[in-house]
Coordinates of C-alpha atoms and ligand atoms in Angstrom, one line a residue:
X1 CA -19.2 -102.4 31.3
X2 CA -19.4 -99.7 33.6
X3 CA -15.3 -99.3 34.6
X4 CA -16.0 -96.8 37.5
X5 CA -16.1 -99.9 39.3
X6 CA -13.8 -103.0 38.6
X7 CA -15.0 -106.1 37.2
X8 CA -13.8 -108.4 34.9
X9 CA -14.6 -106.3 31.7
X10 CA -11.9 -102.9 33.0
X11 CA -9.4 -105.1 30.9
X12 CA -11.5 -104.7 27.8
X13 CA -12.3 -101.7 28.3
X14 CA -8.6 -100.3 28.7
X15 CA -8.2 -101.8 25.3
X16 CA -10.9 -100.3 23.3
X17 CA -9.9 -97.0 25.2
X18 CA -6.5 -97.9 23.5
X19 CA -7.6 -98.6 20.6
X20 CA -10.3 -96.0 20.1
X21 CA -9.2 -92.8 22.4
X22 CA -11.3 -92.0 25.1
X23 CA -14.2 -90.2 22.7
X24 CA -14.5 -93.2 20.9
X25 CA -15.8 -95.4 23.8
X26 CA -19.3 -94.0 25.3
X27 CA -20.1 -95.3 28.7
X28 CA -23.0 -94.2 31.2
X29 CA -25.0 -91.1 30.7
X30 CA -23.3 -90.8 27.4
X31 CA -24.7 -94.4 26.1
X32 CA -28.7 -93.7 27.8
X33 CA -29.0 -90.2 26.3
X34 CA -28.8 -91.5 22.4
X35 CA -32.3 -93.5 21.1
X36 CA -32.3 -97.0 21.6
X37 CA -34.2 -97.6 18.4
X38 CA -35.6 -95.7 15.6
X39 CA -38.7 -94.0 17.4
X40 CA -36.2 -92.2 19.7
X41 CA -38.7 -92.5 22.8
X42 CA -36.3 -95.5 24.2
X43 CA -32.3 -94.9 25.4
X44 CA -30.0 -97.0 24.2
X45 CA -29.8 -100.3 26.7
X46 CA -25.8 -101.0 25.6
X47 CA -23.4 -101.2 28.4
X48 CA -20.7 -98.8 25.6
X49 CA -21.0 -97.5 22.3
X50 CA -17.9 -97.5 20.2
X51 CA -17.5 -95.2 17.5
X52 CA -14.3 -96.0 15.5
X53 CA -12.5 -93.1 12.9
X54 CA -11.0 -95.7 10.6
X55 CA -11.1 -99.2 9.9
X56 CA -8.1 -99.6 11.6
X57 CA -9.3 -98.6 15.2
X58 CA -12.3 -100.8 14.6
X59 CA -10.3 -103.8 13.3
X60 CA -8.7 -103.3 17.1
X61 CA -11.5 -103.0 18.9
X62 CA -13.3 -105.6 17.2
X63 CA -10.1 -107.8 18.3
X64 CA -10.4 -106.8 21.6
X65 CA -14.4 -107.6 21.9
X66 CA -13.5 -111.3 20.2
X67 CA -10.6 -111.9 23.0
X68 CA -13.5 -111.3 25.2
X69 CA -16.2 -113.0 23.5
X70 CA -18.2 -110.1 23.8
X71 CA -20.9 -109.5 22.0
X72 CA -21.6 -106.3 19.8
X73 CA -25.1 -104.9 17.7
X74 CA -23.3 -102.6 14.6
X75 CA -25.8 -100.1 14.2
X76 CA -26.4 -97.5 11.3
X77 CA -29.2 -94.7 11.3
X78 CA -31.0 -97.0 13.3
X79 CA -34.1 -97.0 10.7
X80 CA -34.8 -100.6 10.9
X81 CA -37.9 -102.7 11.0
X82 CA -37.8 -105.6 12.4
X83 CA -35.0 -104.8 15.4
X84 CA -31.6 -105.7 14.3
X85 CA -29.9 -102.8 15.1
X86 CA -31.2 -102.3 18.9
X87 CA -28.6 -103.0 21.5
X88 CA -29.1 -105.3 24.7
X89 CA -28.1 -104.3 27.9
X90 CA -25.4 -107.1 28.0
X91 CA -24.3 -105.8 24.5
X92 CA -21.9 -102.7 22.9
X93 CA -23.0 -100.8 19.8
X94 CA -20.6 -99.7 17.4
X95 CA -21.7 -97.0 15.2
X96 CA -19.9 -95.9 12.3
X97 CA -21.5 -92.4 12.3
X98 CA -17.4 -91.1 12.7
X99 CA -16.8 -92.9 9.0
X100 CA -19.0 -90.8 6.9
X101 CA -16.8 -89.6 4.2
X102 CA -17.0 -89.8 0.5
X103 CA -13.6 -91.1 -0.6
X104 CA -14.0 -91.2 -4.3
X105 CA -16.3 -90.6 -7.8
X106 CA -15.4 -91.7 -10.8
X107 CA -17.5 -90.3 -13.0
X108 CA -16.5 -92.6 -16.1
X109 CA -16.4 -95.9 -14.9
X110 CA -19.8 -94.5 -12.8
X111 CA -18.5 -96.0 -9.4
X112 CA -18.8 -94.0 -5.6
X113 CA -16.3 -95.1 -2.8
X114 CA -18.2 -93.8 0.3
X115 CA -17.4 -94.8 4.3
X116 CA -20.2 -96.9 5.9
X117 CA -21.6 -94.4 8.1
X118 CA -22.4 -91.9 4.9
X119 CA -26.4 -90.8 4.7
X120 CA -28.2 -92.7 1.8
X121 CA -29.1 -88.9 1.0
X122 CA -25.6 -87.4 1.0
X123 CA -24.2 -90.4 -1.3
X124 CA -27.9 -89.4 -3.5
X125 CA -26.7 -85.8 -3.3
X126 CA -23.5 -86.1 -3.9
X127 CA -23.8 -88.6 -7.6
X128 CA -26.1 -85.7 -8.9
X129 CA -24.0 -83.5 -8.4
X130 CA -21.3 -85.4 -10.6
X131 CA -25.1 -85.8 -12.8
X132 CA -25.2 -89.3 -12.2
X133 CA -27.3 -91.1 -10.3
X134 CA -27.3 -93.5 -6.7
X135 CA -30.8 -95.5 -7.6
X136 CA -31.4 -96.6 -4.5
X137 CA -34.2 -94.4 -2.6
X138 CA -36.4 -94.9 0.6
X139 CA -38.5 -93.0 3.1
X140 CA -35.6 -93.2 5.3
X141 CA -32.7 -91.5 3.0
X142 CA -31.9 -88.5 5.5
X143 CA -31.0 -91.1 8.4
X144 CA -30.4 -94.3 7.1
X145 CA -26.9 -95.3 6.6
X146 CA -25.3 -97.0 3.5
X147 CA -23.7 -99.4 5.6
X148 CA -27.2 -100.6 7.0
X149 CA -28.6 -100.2 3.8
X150 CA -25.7 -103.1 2.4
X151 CA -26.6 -104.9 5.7
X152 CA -29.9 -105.4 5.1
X153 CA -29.8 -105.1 0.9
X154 CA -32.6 -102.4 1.6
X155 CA -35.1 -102.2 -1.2
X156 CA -37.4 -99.4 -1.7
X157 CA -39.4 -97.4 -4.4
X158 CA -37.2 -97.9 -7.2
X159 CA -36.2 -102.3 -7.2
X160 CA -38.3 -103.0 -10.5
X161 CA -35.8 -100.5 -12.5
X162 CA -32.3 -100.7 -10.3
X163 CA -32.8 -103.9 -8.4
X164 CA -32.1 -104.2 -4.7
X165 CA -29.4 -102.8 -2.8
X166 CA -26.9 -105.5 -3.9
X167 CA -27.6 -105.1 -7.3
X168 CA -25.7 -101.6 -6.5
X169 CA -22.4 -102.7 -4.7
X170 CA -19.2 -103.7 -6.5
X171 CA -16.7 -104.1 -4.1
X172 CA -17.0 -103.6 0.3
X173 CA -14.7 -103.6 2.8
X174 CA -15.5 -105.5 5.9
X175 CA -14.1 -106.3 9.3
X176 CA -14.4 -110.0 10.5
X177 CA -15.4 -110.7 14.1
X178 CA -11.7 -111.3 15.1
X179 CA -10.6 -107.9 13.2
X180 CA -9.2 -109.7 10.2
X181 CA -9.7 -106.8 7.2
X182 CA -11.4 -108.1 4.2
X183 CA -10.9 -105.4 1.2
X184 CA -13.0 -106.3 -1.4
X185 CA -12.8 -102.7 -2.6
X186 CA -13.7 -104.1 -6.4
X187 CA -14.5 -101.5 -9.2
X188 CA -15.3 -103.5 -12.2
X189 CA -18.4 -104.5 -13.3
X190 CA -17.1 -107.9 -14.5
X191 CA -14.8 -110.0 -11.9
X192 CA -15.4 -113.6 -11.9
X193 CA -12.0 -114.3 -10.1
X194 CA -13.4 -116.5 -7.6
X195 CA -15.9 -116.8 -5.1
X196 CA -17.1 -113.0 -5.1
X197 CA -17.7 -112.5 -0.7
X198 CA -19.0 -109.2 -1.0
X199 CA -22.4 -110.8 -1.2
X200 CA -21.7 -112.9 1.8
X201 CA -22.0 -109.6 3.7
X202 CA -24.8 -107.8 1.9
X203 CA -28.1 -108.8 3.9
X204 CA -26.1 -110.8 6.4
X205 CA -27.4 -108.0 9.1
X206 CA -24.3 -107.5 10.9
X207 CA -24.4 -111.2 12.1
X208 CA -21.3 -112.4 9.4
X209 CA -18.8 -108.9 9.8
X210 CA -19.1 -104.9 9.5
X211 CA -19.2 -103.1 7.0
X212 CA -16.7 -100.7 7.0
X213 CA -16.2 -99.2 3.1
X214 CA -18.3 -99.8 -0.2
X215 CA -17.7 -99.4 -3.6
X216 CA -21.7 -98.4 -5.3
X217 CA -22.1 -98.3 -9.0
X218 CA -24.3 -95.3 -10.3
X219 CA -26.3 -94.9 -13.0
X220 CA -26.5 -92.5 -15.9
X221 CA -29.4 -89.2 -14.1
X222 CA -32.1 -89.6 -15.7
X223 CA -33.4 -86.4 -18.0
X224 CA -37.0 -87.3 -18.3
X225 CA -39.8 -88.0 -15.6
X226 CA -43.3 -89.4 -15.9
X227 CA -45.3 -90.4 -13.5
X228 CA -49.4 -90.8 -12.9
X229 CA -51.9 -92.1 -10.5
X230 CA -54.2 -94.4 -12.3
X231 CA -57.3 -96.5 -10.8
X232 CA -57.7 -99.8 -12.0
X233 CA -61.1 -101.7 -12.1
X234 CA -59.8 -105.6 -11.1
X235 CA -56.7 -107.6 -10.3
X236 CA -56.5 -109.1 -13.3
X237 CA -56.2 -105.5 -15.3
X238 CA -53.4 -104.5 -12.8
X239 CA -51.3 -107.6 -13.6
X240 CA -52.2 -106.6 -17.9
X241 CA -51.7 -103.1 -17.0
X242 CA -47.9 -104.1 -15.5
X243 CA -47.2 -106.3 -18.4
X244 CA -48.5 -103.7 -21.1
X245 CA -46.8 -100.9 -19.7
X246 CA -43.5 -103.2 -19.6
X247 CA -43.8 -103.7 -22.6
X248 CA -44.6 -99.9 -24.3
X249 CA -42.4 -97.9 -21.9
X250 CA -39.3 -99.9 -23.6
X251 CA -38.0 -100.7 -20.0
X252 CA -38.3 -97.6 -18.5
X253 CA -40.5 -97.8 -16.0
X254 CA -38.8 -97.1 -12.4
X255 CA -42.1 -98.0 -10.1
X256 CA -45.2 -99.2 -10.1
X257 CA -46.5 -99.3 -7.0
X258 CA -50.2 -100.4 -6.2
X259 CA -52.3 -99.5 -3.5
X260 CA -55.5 -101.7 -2.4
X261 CA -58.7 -99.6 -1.9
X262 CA -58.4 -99.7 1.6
X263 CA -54.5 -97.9 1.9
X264 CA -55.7 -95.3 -0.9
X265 CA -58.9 -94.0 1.5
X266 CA -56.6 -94.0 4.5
X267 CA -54.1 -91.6 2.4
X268 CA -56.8 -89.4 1.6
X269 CA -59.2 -89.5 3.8
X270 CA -60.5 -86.6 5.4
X271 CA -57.3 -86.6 8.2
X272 CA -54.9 -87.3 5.3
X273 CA -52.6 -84.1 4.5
X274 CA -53.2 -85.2 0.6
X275 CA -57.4 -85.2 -0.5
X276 CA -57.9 -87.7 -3.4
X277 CA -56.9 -86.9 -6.9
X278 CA -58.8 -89.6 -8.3
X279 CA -62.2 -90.4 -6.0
X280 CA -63.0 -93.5 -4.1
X281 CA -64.6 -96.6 -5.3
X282 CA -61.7 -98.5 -7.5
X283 CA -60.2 -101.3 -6.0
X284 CA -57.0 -100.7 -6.8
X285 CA -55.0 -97.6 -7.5
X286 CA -51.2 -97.4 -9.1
X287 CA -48.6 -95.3 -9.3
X288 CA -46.3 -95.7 -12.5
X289 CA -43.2 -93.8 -13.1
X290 CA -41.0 -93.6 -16.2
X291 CA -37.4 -92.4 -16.4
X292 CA -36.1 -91.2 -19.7
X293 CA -33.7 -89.2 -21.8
X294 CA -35.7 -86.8 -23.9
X295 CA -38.9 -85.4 -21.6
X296 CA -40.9 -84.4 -24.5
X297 CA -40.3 -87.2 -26.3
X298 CA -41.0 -89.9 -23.5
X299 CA -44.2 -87.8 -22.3
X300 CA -45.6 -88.1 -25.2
X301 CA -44.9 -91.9 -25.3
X302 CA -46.1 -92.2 -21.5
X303 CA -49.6 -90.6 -22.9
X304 CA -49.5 -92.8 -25.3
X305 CA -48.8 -96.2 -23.3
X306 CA -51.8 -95.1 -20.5
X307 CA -53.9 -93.9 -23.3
X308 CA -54.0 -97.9 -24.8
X309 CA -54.5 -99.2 -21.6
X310 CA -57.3 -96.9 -20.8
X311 CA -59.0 -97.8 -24.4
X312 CA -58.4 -101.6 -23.4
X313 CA -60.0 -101.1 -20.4
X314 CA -57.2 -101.5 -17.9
X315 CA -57.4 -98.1 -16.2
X316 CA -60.0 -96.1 -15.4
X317 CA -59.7 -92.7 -14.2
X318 CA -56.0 -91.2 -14.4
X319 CA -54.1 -88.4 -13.3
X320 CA -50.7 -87.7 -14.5
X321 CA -48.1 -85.6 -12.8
X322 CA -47.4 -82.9 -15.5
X323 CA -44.7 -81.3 -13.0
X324 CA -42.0 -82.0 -10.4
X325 CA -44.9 -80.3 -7.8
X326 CA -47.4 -82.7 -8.9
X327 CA -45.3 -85.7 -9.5
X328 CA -44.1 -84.9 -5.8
X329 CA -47.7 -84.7 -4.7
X330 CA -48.3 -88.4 -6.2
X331 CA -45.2 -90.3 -4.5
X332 CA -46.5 -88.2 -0.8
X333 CA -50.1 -89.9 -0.9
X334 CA -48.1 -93.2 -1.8
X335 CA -45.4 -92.3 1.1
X336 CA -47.9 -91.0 3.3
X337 CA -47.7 -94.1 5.6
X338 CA -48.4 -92.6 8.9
X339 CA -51.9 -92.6 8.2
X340 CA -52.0 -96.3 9.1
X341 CA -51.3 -95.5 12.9
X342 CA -55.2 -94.4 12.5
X343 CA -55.7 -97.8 13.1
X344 CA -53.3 -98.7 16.0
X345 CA -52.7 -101.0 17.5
X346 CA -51.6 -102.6 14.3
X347 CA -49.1 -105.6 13.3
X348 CA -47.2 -104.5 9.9
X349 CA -45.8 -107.1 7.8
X350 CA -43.5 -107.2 4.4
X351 CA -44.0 -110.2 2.5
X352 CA -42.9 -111.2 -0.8
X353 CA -44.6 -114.0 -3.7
X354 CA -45.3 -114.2 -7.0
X355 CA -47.8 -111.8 -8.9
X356 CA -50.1 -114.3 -9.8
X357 CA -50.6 -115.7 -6.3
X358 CA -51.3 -112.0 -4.6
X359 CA -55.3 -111.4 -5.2
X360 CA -56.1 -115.1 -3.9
X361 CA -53.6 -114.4 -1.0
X362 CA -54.7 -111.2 0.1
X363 CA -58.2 -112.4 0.0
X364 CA -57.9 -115.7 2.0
X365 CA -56.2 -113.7 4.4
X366 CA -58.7 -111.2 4.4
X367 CA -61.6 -113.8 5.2
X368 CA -59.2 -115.6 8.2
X369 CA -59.0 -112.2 10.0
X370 CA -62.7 -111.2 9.4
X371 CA -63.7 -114.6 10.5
X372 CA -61.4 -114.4 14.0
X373 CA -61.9 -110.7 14.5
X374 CA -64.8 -109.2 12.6
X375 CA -64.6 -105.7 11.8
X376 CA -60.6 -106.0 12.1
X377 CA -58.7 -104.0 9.4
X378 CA -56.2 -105.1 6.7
X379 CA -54.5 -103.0 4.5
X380 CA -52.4 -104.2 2.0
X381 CA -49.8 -101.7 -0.5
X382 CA -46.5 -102.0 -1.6
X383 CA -44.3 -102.5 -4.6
X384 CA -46.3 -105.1 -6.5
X385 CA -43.9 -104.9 -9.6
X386 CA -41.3 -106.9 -7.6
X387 CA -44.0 -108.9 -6.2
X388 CA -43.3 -107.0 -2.5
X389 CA -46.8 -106.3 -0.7
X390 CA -47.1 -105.1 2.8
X391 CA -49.8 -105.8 4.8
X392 CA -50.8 -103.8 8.1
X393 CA -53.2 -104.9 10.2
X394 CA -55.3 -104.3 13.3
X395 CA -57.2 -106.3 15.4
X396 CA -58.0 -104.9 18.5
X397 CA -55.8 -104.9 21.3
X398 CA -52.9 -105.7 20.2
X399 CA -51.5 -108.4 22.4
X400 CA -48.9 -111.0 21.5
X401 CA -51.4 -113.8 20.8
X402 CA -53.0 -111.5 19.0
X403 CA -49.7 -111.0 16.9
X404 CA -49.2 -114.8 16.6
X405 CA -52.7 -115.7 15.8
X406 CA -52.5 -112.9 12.9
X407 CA -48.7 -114.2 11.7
X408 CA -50.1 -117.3 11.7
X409 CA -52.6 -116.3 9.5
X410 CA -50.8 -113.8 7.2
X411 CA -47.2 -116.2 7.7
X412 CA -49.3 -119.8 7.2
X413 CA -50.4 -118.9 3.7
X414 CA -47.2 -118.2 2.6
X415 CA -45.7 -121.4 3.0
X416 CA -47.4 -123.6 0.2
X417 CA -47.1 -120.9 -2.3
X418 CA -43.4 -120.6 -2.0
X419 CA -43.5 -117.1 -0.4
X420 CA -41.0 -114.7 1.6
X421 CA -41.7 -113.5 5.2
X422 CA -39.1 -110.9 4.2
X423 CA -39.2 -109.4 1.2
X424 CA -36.9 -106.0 2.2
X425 CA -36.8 -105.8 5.7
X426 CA -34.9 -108.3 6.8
X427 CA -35.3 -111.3 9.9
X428 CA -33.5 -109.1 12.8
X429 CA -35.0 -110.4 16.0
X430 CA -38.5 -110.2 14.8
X431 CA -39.0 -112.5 12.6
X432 CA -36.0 -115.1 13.2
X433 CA -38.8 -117.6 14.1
X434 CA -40.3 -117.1 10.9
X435 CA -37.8 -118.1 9.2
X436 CA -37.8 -121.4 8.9
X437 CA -41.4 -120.9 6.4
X438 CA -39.3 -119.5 3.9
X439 CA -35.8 -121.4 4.0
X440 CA -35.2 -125.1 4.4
X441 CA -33.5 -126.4 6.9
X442 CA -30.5 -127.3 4.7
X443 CA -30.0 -123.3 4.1
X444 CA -30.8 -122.1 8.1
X445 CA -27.6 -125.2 8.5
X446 CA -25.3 -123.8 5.8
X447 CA -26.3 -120.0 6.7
X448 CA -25.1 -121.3 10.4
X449 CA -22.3 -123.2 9.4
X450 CA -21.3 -119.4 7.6
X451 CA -21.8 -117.7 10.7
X452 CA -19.6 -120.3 13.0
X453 CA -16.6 -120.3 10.4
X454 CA -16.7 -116.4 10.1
X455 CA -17.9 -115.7 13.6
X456 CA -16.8 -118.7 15.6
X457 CA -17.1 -116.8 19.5
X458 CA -20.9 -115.9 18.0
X459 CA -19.9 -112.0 19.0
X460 CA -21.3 -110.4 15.9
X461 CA -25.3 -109.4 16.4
X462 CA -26.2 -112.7 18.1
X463 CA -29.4 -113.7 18.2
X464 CA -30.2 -112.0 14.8
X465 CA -31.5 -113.9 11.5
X466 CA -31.8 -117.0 13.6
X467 CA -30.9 -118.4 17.6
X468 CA -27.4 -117.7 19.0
X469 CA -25.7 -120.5 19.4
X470 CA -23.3 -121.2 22.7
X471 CA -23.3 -117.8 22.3
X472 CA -22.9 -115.6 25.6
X473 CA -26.4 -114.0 27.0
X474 CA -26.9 -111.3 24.9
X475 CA -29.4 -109.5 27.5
X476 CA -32.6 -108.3 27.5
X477 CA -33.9 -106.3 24.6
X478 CA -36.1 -103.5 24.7
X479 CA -39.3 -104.2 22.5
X480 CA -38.7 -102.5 19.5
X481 CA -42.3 -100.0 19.2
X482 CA -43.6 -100.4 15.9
X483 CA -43.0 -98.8 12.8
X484 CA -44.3 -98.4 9.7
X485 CA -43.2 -99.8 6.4
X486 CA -42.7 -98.2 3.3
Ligands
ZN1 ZN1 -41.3 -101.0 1.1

């Protein structure tokens, strides 16, 4: 769309110059000198960016794009995994990083109104301020946005206490591929008042409408804080640990994450900023947290709980975090993810199935990589309490049969135990031919008989979650590099 010379898009883009102003429509050197994708070492590929003040001008520009069936990525911090968010070059972004306001608290009903293009870690900041509490929390809270977080119903640390990112919306405004508003700006907890289409839009990746406002419920801050790093001899004790903890921390646990041997040595290994608070040799480490109300109170209860399990013979060593420093230091050997590009080239993967199935799982797929390529690497973490694992590995050079070989491995054994090849990051472009392993093919129809009747030109994120179809080209896409999970 480059209107220094004329073609047969100048017409659109007089309108979105109408609609927007001229600094709201990015052509050129404007468009290749912001990132691409989330590593910032590629430029953005998309022939305009639009960045809209109010739903209004988007709601016109978005009518303009339909009128010319042309296809548009909405983009948020651009913090994704599995490339939903990066632009082709026969595509326009629209960013909402010019709607970033937060509209509204109310600290009694415990609800946020916030803009779409607001930092996860502004809308964190600005709850505790009102000493309440957005539960939502990943390693990307400075530059993710909560409109991609309700895109992609982000997950993170904190699911097994506060659910998903759904479980935080009330109410969204979106705008609809031909600009049709839809406020849906609901505060109560309880509205049954038909079919409720917020949740049409939550996870739908851009590919169903944008995301424009969002009404979050908060939570009460929590006073108390508990946390400790525990090694645990077996999988079996980790799955009694879970349930006995459950059970004794009277449902205030907020994580429990677990880390296989492998993930715990990288994190504190001798090139790891953290060195190991509890020494190798476990096969499993965890991190538990507990939010309360009355610190001394729950502390004492929290040494109580890991005191049981250690006399039942669930845990072995254990270190707990007696302050904010050393509760901080805990969650950074957990977060400390960049440690797995010690063994790049790797393939990173976010699956999701039931506890019970994960220590034959991670084994069999342990033996099928060994077998293929012996001496590759595996490492497996992730939030085990909401059944979530990823699993990183590397095998060599790091070639696309490589990474189809290895999906087929890590992918294949999903399938007859009724797992997820998403669990929190979403299909994107990645892993939209995957998807069919985890949905059957009367969901992929309904899920495109959704996107035809909301999206009926196919101009919203083609391509994305599953094939466009009679959709115009959407151009070629920069592979996005790969990142790490969290
Ligand atoms: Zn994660």
């Amino acid at each position: 769309m480059n209107d220094s010379e004329p073609n047969s898009n100048a017409g659109l883009v007089a309108a979105l110059r109408d609609a927007l102003g001229d600094d709201g429509v990015l052509v050129g050197d404007a468009v290749t000198a912001r990132a691409g994708d989330g590593s910032g070492t590629v430029p953005c590929a998309a022939q305009a960016v639009l960045r809209p003040r109010t739903t209004e001008q988007l709601s016109a520009a978005l009518a303009a794009c339909h009128g010319a069936s042309q296809p548009v990525v909405p983009q948020g911090g651009l913090t994704g995994l599995v490339g939903g968010g990066v632009a082709g070059d026969l595509e326009v972004a629209i960013t909402l990083e010019r709607m970033t306001d937060i509209e509204e608290i109310d600290p009694v009903g415990r609800t946020m109104t916030v803009q779409a293009g607001a930092a996860l870690q502004s809308i964190q900041e600005a709850a505790e301020a009102e000493g309440l509490l957005f539960p939502l929390d990943l390693g990307a809270r400075g530059s993710c946005t909560i409109g991609g977080n309700v895109a992609t119903n982000a997950g993170g640390n904190r699911t097994i206490r506060y659910g998903m990112t759904r479980d935080s919306v009330l109410g969204l405004e979106a705008v609809l591929a031909d600009g049709t508003v839809l406020s849906s700006l609901n505060k109560m907890v309880k509205n049954n008042a038909g079919y409720d289409l917020k949740h049409l839009f939550v996870g739908s990746e851009g590919t169903l409408g944008i995301v424009t406002r969002v009404v979050l419920r908060l939570e009460r801050r929590p006073r108390s804080h508990n946390c400790a790093l525990l090694a645990v001899p077996g999988f079996t004790e980790v799955t009694s640990l879970l349930r006995k903890l459950e059970e004794e921390l009277g449902g205030s646990m907020s994580a429990f994450e677990v880390m296989w041997r492998e993930f715990y040595e990288l994190v504190t290994g001798p090139q790891a900023r953290t060195a190991p608070p509890i020494p190798h040799g476990d096969p499993y480490y965890v991190l538990v947290e507990a939010f309360g109300a009355r610190q001394e109170e729950d502390a004492a209860q929290f040494e109580e709980a890991l005191g049981d399990c250690m006399e039942d013979g669930l845990i072995g060593d254990a270190v707990l975090g007696k302050s904010k420093a050393e509760r901080d230091e805990i969650w950074a050997l957990r977060d400390d993810v960049e440690q797995l590009n010690h063994l790049a080239p790797i393939f990173t993967f976010d699956v999701s199935l039931r506890i019970a199935d994960m220590e034959a799982y991670v084994g069999g797929i342990k033996a099928a990589l060994s077998e293929r390529w012996p001496g590759s690497d595996c490492v497996v973490f992730g939030h085990l309490g909401d059944g979530n694992l990823h699993v990183v590995v590397g095998v060599g050079d790091g070639s696309p049969e490589a990474r189809s070989a290895v999906e087929d491995i890590v992918y294949g054994r999903l399938e007859p135990i009724d797992g997820s090849v998403s669990a929190e990051h979403g299909i994107g472009f990645e892993k939209r031919a995957h998807l069919g392993r985890s949905r059957t093919p009367e969901e992929i129809a309904l899920m495109k008989t959704l996107k035809r009747t909301l999206d009926p030109r196919g101009i919203l994120n083609p391509g994305r979650v599953f094939e466009a179809e009679g959709a115009p080209p959407t151009g070629s896409h920069a592979d996005a590099s790969v990142r790490l999970p969290a």
